[in-house]
């Protein structure tokens, strides 16, 4: 069912290992739980930026319906967190106790068919309704197995699990029927996976599988799905992650930070200039009693102050613009 098209080693700029993976239609995101970071890559796995997070998020998935991300930590309490497009935490959902599940979250995936979030916990998969957490339901239970991840490609659910002897990947349809089950070689450990649908007329559907070799070397396995082995095909909603990308609300977080940094640098330069002008006037007064020379120096300093005042007005307008664009400025 899967054909490995290529292996893509990831050059890590972080000391710890990557754990979760998400795709928003343009960029790939990998979590670094031990360092409380999420690394944003382009499609060639060049680092775009490294974003600090307030929690040690382990798993991550993108929600194109709500234009947000869902994340989970490695804490025992089964909770998923909603992150905005800037990866700032804005909400959380506690997985109801009615599922009678214990353990940590081991995988997340968005199901485009009904807008729910599939969450793997211990040996079960829970379907979480972000609009009403009381409607959470148990989708699937695999006795004597431990789920290490889940991936929804509607109408199918892909999951990888381990037993005492093996590591496997299984595919179920929406009626919980097993479609496919295969052994994973023991020299790699599957951490997470994400669906990367075809674009621009391409007829290949990819799954990017985040794996580690020998427990420390991160790779992306670019796998092609053999769709002819899936009786129902894929629902069209799976492709919305690419088709609707142009409608996403852009993230201004990094842009605003750059603007504020530029304002701070200019203010620093102005302070040095004004200090130098003050020292110049003081030195002239101490060195001469020539009134004409003192007035000439004073006139020069006045012109400098007038230009600095004009520049301060421009800087004020820049800060006002940043405040209007960057809503996070008003959150404290």
CSV table of C-alpha atoms in Angstrom, one decimal:
chain,number,residue,atom,x,y,z
A,1,UNK,CA,0.0,0.0,0.0
A,2,UNK,CA,2.9,2.3,0.6
A,3,UNK,CA,6.0,3.0,-1.6
A,4,UNK,CA,8.9,4.9,-0.1
A,5,UNK,CA,9.8,7.4,-2.7
A,6,UNK,CA,12.7,9.0,-0.9
A,7,UNK,CA,14.3,9.6,2.5
A,8,UNK,CA,14.9,13.2,3.6
A,9,UNK,CA,17.3,13.6,6.5
A,10,UNK,CA,16.6,16.6,8.7
A,11,UNK,CA,19.4,18.8,9.8
A,12,UNK,CA,18.5,19.6,13.4
A,13,UNK,CA,19.2,23.0,14.8
A,14,UNK,CA,17.9,21.8,18.2
A,15,UNK,CA,19.6,19.6,20.7
A,16,UNK,CA,16.6,17.5,21.3
A,17,UNK,CA,14.7,15.3,18.9
A,18,UNK,CA,11.6,16.1,16.9
A,19,UNK,CA,8.4,14.4,17.9
A,20,UNK,CA,5.3,15.6,16.1
A,21,UNK,CA,4.6,16.8,12.6
A,22,UNK,CA,1.9,19.0,11.0
A,23,UNK,CA,1.3,20.5,7.5
A,24,UNK,CA,-0.7,23.7,6.9
A,25,UNK,CA,-0.7,23.6,3.1
A,26,UNK,CA,2.5,25.6,2.7
A,27,UNK,CA,4.9,24.7,5.6
A,28,UNK,CA,5.9,21.7,7.6
A,29,UNK,CA,6.0,22.0,11.5
A,30,UNK,CA,8.0,19.8,13.8
A,31,UNK,CA,7.7,19.9,17.5
A,32,UNK,CA,10.7,19.8,19.9
A,33,UNK,CA,9.1,19.0,23.3
A,34,UNK,CA,12.2,19.1,25.5
A,35,UNK,CA,13.2,22.6,24.3
A,36,UNK,CA,9.6,24.0,24.1
A,37,UNK,CA,10.0,24.9,20.5
A,38,UNK,CA,8.3,24.3,17.2
A,39,UNK,CA,10.4,24.5,14.0
A,40,UNK,CA,8.8,25.7,10.8
A,41,UNK,CA,10.2,24.3,7.5
A,42,UNK,CA,9.5,25.0,3.9
A,43,UNK,CA,8.6,22.0,1.6
A,44,UNK,CA,12.3,21.3,1.0
A,45,UNK,CA,12.9,21.1,4.8
A,46,UNK,CA,14.9,24.3,5.0
A,47,UNK,CA,14.3,26.0,8.3
A,48,UNK,CA,12.0,29.0,8.0
A,49,UNK,CA,12.0,29.9,11.7
A,50,UNK,CA,12.1,28.4,15.2
A,51,UNK,CA,9.2,29.4,17.5
A,52,UNK,CA,9.4,29.3,21.2
A,53,UNK,CA,6.2,27.9,22.9
A,54,UNK,CA,4.8,28.2,26.4
A,55,UNK,CA,4.5,24.4,26.8
A,56,UNK,CA,6.4,21.3,25.7
A,57,UNK,CA,4.0,20.4,22.9
A,58,UNK,CA,4.7,16.8,21.7
A,59,UNK,CA,2.1,16.3,19.0
A,60,UNK,CA,0.6,18.7,16.5
A,61,UNK,CA,-2.0,18.8,13.8
A,62,UNK,CA,-3.4,21.6,11.6
A,63,UNK,CA,-7.1,22.3,11.4
A,64,UNK,CA,-8.0,24.0,8.0
A,65,UNK,CA,-11.7,24.3,9.0
A,66,UNK,CA,-10.9,26.6,11.9
A,67,UNK,CA,-7.5,27.9,10.7
A,68,UNK,CA,-5.7,26.8,13.9
A,69,UNK,CA,-3.5,24.1,15.2
A,70,UNK,CA,-4.2,21.4,17.9
A,71,UNK,CA,-1.4,20.3,20.2
A,72,UNK,CA,-0.8,17.9,23.0
A,73,UNK,CA,1.9,17.5,25.7
A,74,UNK,CA,3.4,14.4,27.2
A,75,UNK,CA,1.7,15.1,30.5
A,76,UNK,CA,-0.6,12.4,31.9
A,77,UNK,CA,-3.7,14.5,31.8
A,78,UNK,CA,-5.4,14.0,28.4
A,79,UNK,CA,-5.9,17.5,27.2
A,80,UNK,CA,-5.5,19.1,23.7
A,81,UNK,CA,-4.6,22.7,23.2
A,82,UNK,CA,-5.8,25.1,20.5
A,83,UNK,CA,-3.0,27.3,19.0
A,84,UNK,CA,-3.6,30.2,16.6
A,85,UNK,CA,-1.7,30.6,13.4
A,86,UNK,CA,1.2,32.2,15.3
A,87,UNK,CA,1.3,29.1,17.6
A,88,UNK,CA,0.0,31.0,20.6
A,89,UNK,CA,-2.2,29.0,22.9
A,90,UNK,CA,-5.8,30.3,22.9
A,91,UNK,CA,-7.9,27.4,24.2
A,92,UNK,CA,-7.9,23.9,25.6
A,93,UNK,CA,-10.2,20.9,25.5
A,94,UNK,CA,-10.2,18.2,28.2
A,95,UNK,CA,-11.0,14.8,26.9
A,96,UNK,CA,-14.1,13.6,28.8
A,97,UNK,CA,-13.7,10.9,31.5
A,98,UNK,CA,-16.7,9.1,29.9
A,99,UNK,CA,-14.1,7.4,27.6
A,100,UNK,CA,-12.6,5.8,30.7
A,101,UNK,CA,-9.1,6.2,29.3
A,102,UNK,CA,-5.9,6.7,31.1
A,103,UNK,CA,-2.4,7.6,29.9
A,104,UNK,CA,-0.8,10.3,27.7
A,105,UNK,CA,-1.8,11.5,24.3
A,106,UNK,CA,0.3,9.7,21.6
A,107,UNK,CA,-1.0,11.3,18.4
A,108,UNK,CA,-3.4,13.9,16.9
A,109,UNK,CA,-5.0,14.2,13.5
A,110,UNK,CA,-7.8,16.4,12.0
A,111,UNK,CA,-10.7,14.5,10.4
A,112,UNK,CA,-12.1,16.7,7.6
A,113,UNK,CA,-15.2,14.6,7.2
A,114,UNK,CA,-16.8,15.9,10.4
A,115,UNK,CA,-14.3,18.5,11.6
A,116,UNK,CA,-13.4,16.4,14.6
A,117,UNK,CA,-9.9,15.7,16.1
A,118,UNK,CA,-8.8,12.1,16.4
A,119,UNK,CA,-6.7,11.5,19.5
A,120,UNK,CA,-4.8,8.3,20.3
A,121,UNK,CA,-4.4,7.5,23.9
A,122,UNK,CA,-3.1,4.2,25.2
A,123,UNK,CA,-4.8,1.5,23.1
A,124,UNK,CA,-7.7,3.6,21.9
A,125,UNK,CA,-8.6,6.4,19.5
A,126,UNK,CA,-11.0,9.1,20.7
A,127,UNK,CA,-13.0,11.3,18.4
A,128,UNK,CA,-13.1,14.8,19.9
A,129,UNK,CA,-15.6,17.4,18.9
A,130,UNK,CA,-14.1,20.9,19.3
A,131,UNK,CA,-17.5,22.5,19.3
A,132,UNK,CA,-18.8,20.4,22.2
A,133,UNK,CA,-16.4,18.3,24.2
A,134,UNK,CA,-19.2,16.4,25.8
A,135,UNK,CA,-19.8,14.7,22.5
A,136,UNK,CA,-16.4,13.0,22.5
A,137,UNK,CA,-16.7,9.3,21.6
A,138,UNK,CA,-14.5,6.3,21.5
A,139,UNK,CA,-13.8,5.4,17.9
A,140,UNK,CA,-11.6,2.3,18.2
A,141,UNK,CA,-9.9,0.1,20.7
A,142,UNK,CA,-7.0,-2.3,20.0
A,143,UNK,CA,-6.6,-4.7,22.9
A,144,UNK,CA,-3.1,-5.7,23.9
A,145,UNK,CA,-1.6,-3.0,21.7
A,146,UNK,CA,-0.2,0.5,22.4
A,147,UNK,CA,-1.0,3.2,19.9
A,148,UNK,CA,1.9,5.4,18.9
A,149,UNK,CA,0.1,7.7,16.5
A,150,UNK,CA,-3.0,8.3,14.4
A,151,UNK,CA,-3.6,9.9,11.0
A,152,UNK,CA,-6.9,10.6,9.4
A,153,UNK,CA,-7.2,10.6,5.6
A,154,UNK,CA,-11.0,10.5,5.3
A,155,UNK,CA,-12.7,8.0,5.1
A,156,UNK,CA,-9.7,6.0,6.5
A,157,UNK,CA,-7.8,6.1,9.7
A,158,UNK,CA,-4.2,5.2,9.7
A,159,UNK,CA,-2.5,4.3,13.0
A,160,UNK,CA,0.8,2.8,14.1
A,161,UNK,CA,1.0,0.6,17.1
A,162,UNK,CA,3.4,-1.6,19.0
A,163,UNK,CA,3.1,-4.9,20.7
A,164,UNK,CA,5.6,-6.9,22.8
A,165,UNK,CA,7.2,-8.1,19.6
A,166,UNK,CA,6.5,-5.8,16.7
A,167,UNK,CA,5.8,-2.3,15.4
A,168,UNK,CA,3.0,-2.1,12.9
A,169,UNK,CA,0.9,0.3,10.8
A,170,UNK,CA,-2.8,-0.4,10.3
A,171,UNK,CA,-5.5,1.2,8.2
A,172,UNK,CA,-9.2,1.2,9.1
A,173,UNK,CA,-12.2,2.4,7.3
A,174,UNK,CA,-14.9,4.6,8.8
A,175,UNK,CA,-16.8,1.5,9.9
A,176,UNK,CA,-13.8,0.3,11.9
A,177,UNK,CA,-13.0,-2.5,9.4
A,178,UNK,CA,-9.3,-3.4,9.1
A,179,UNK,CA,-8.2,-2.7,5.5
A,180,UNK,CA,-4.4,-3.1,5.9
A,181,UNK,CA,-1.9,-4.2,8.5
A,182,UNK,CA,1.9,-4.3,7.9
A,183,UNK,CA,5.1,-4.8,9.9
A,184,UNK,CA,7.5,-1.8,10.3
A,185,UNK,CA,11.2,-2.7,10.3
A,186,UNK,CA,12.8,-2.5,13.8
A,187,UNK,CA,15.7,-0.3,12.7
A,188,UNK,CA,13.4,2.8,12.6
A,189,UNK,CA,10.9,4.3,15.1
A,190,UNK,CA,7.9,6.0,13.7
A,191,UNK,CA,7.2,9.2,15.7
A,192,UNK,CA,4.3,10.7,13.7
A,193,UNK,CA,2.9,11.2,10.2
A,194,UNK,CA,1.1,13.8,8.1
A,195,UNK,CA,-0.9,13.7,4.8
A,196,UNK,CA,0.5,15.9,2.1
A,197,UNK,CA,-2.0,15.9,-0.7
A,198,UNK,CA,-1.1,16.3,-4.4
A,199,UNK,CA,-1.2,19.8,-6.0
A,200,UNK,CA,-0.9,21.3,-9.5
A,201,UNK,CA,-2.3,18.2,-11.3
A,202,UNK,CA,0.0,15.7,-9.6
A,203,UNK,CA,-1.6,12.3,-9.1
A,204,UNK,CA,0.5,11.2,-6.2
A,205,UNK,CA,-0.6,11.5,-2.6
A,206,UNK,CA,2.1,11.6,-0.1
A,207,UNK,CA,2.4,10.7,3.6
A,208,UNK,CA,5.4,12.3,5.3
A,209,UNK,CA,6.5,9.9,8.1
A,210,UNK,CA,8.7,11.3,10.8
A,211,UNK,CA,11.1,8.5,11.9
A,212,UNK,CA,14.2,8.3,14.0
A,213,UNK,CA,17.1,5.8,13.2
A,214,UNK,CA,19.1,4.4,16.1
A,215,UNK,CA,17.1,6.7,18.4
A,216,UNK,CA,18.8,9.9,17.4
A,217,UNK,CA,18.8,10.5,13.6
A,218,UNK,CA,15.6,12.2,12.4
A,219,UNK,CA,14.4,11.4,8.8
A,220,UNK,CA,11.3,12.1,6.8
A,221,UNK,CA,10.1,9.1,4.8
A,222,UNK,CA,8.2,10.4,1.7
A,223,UNK,CA,5.7,7.6,1.1
A,224,UNK,CA,3.4,7.3,-1.9
A,225,UNK,CA,0.0,5.8,-1.2
A,226,UNK,CA,-1.2,3.2,-3.7
A,227,UNK,CA,-4.8,4.4,-3.9
A,228,UNK,CA,-5.8,1.4,-6.0
A,229,UNK,CA,-5.6,-0.7,-2.9
A,230,UNK,CA,-8.1,1.5,-1.1
A,231,UNK,CA,-11.7,0.5,-2.1
A,232,UNK,CA,-13.3,3.8,-1.3
A,233,UNK,CA,-10.7,6.3,-2.5
A,234,UNK,CA,-10.1,9.6,-0.6
A,235,UNK,CA,-12.8,12.2,0.2
A,236,UNK,CA,-12.3,15.6,-1.5
A,237,UNK,CA,-12.2,17.4,1.9
A,238,UNK,CA,-8.7,16.0,2.5
A,239,UNK,CA,-7.4,18.5,-0.2
A,240,UNK,CA,-8.8,21.6,1.5
A,241,UNK,CA,-5.6,22.0,3.4
A,242,UNK,CA,-4.0,23.1,0.1
A,243,UNK,CA,-7.1,24.6,-1.7
A,244,UNK,CA,-8.1,26.9,1.1
A,245,UNK,CA,-4.6,28.0,2.1
A,246,UNK,CA,-4.8,31.4,0.4
A,247,UNK,CA,-7.8,32.2,2.7
A,248,UNK,CA,-5.9,31.7,5.9
A,249,UNK,CA,-5.4,34.6,8.2
A,250,UNK,CA,-1.7,35.5,8.0
A,251,UNK,CA,0.5,35.5,11.0
A,252,UNK,CA,2.0,38.9,11.7
A,253,UNK,CA,3.9,37.9,14.8
A,254,UNK,CA,7.4,37.8,13.3
A,255,UNK,CA,6.8,40.8,11.1
A,256,UNK,CA,5.7,42.9,14.1
A,257,UNK,CA,8.7,41.8,16.1
A,258,UNK,CA,11.0,42.9,13.3
A,259,UNK,CA,9.3,46.3,13.1
A,260,UNK,CA,9.5,46.9,16.8
A,261,UNK,CA,13.2,45.8,16.7
A,262,UNK,CA,13.9,48.3,14.0
A,263,UNK,CA,12.2,51.1,16.0
A,264,UNK,CA,14.3,50.2,19.0
A,265,UNK,CA,17.5,50.4,17.0
A,266,UNK,CA,16.6,53.8,15.6
A,267,UNK,CA,15.7,55.1,19.0
A,268,UNK,CA,19.1,53.9,20.3
A,269,UNK,CA,20.9,55.7,17.4
A,270,UNK,CA,18.9,58.9,18.1
A,271,UNK,CA,19.9,58.8,21.8
A,272,UNK,CA,23.6,58.7,20.8
A,273,UNK,CA,23.2,61.5,18.3
A,274,UNK,CA,21.4,63.8,20.8
A,275,UNK,CA,24.0,63.0,23.5
A,276,UNK,CA,26.8,63.9,21.1
A,277,UNK,CA,25.1,67.2,20.2
A,278,UNK,CA,24.8,68.1,23.9
A,279,UNK,CA,28.5,67.3,24.5
A,280,UNK,CA,29.4,69.4,21.4
A,281,UNK,CA,27.5,72.5,22.7
A,282,UNK,CA,29.0,72.0,26.2
A,283,UNK,CA,32.5,71.9,24.7
A,284,UNK,CA,32.0,75.0,22.6
A,285,UNK,CA,30.8,77.0,25.6
A,286,UNK,CA,33.8,75.9,27.6
A,287,UNK,CA,36.3,76.7,24.9
A,288,UNK,CA,35.2,80.1,23.6
A,289,UNK,CA,33.5,83.3,24.5
A,290,UNK,CA,32.7,84.1,20.8
A,291,UNK,CA,29.0,84.7,20.8
A,292,UNK,CA,28.7,84.2,17.0
A,293,UNK,CA,30.4,80.8,17.2
A,294,UNK,CA,28.2,79.7,20.0
A,295,UNK,CA,25.0,80.8,18.2
A,296,UNK,CA,26.2,79.1,15.0
A,297,UNK,CA,26.7,75.8,17.0
A,298,UNK,CA,23.3,76.3,18.6
A,299,UNK,CA,21.7,76.7,15.2
A,300,UNK,CA,23.3,73.5,14.0
A,301,UNK,CA,22.1,71.6,17.0
A,302,UNK,CA,18.6,73.0,16.6
A,303,UNK,CA,18.4,71.7,13.0
A,304,UNK,CA,19.5,68.2,14.3
A,305,UNK,CA,16.8,68.3,17.0
A,306,UNK,CA,14.1,69.3,14.4
A,307,UNK,CA,15.1,66.3,12.2
A,308,UNK,CA,15.1,64.0,15.2
A,309,UNK,CA,11.6,65.2,16.1
A,310,UNK,CA,10.4,64.5,12.6
A,311,UNK,CA,11.9,61.0,12.8
A,312,UNK,CA,10.2,60.4,16.1
A,313,UNK,CA,6.8,61.2,14.5
A,314,UNK,CA,7.5,58.5,11.9
A,315,UNK,CA,8.5,56.0,14.5
A,316,UNK,CA,5.3,56.8,16.5
A,317,UNK,CA,3.3,56.0,13.3
A,318,UNK,CA,5.1,52.7,12.9
A,319,UNK,CA,4.4,51.7,16.5
A,320,UNK,CA,0.7,52.7,16.0
A,321,UNK,CA,0.5,50.5,12.9
A,322,UNK,CA,2.1,47.6,14.7
A,323,UNK,CA,-0.4,47.9,17.6
A,324,UNK,CA,-3.4,47.8,15.1
A,325,UNK,CA,-2.1,44.7,13.3
A,326,UNK,CA,-0.6,42.7,16.1
A,327,UNK,CA,-3.4,41.8,18.5
A,328,UNK,CA,-1.0,40.1,20.9
A,329,UNK,CA,0.3,43.6,21.9
A,330,UNK,CA,-3.0,44.1,23.8
A,331,UNK,CA,-3.1,40.8,25.7
A,332,UNK,CA,-1.0,41.7,28.7
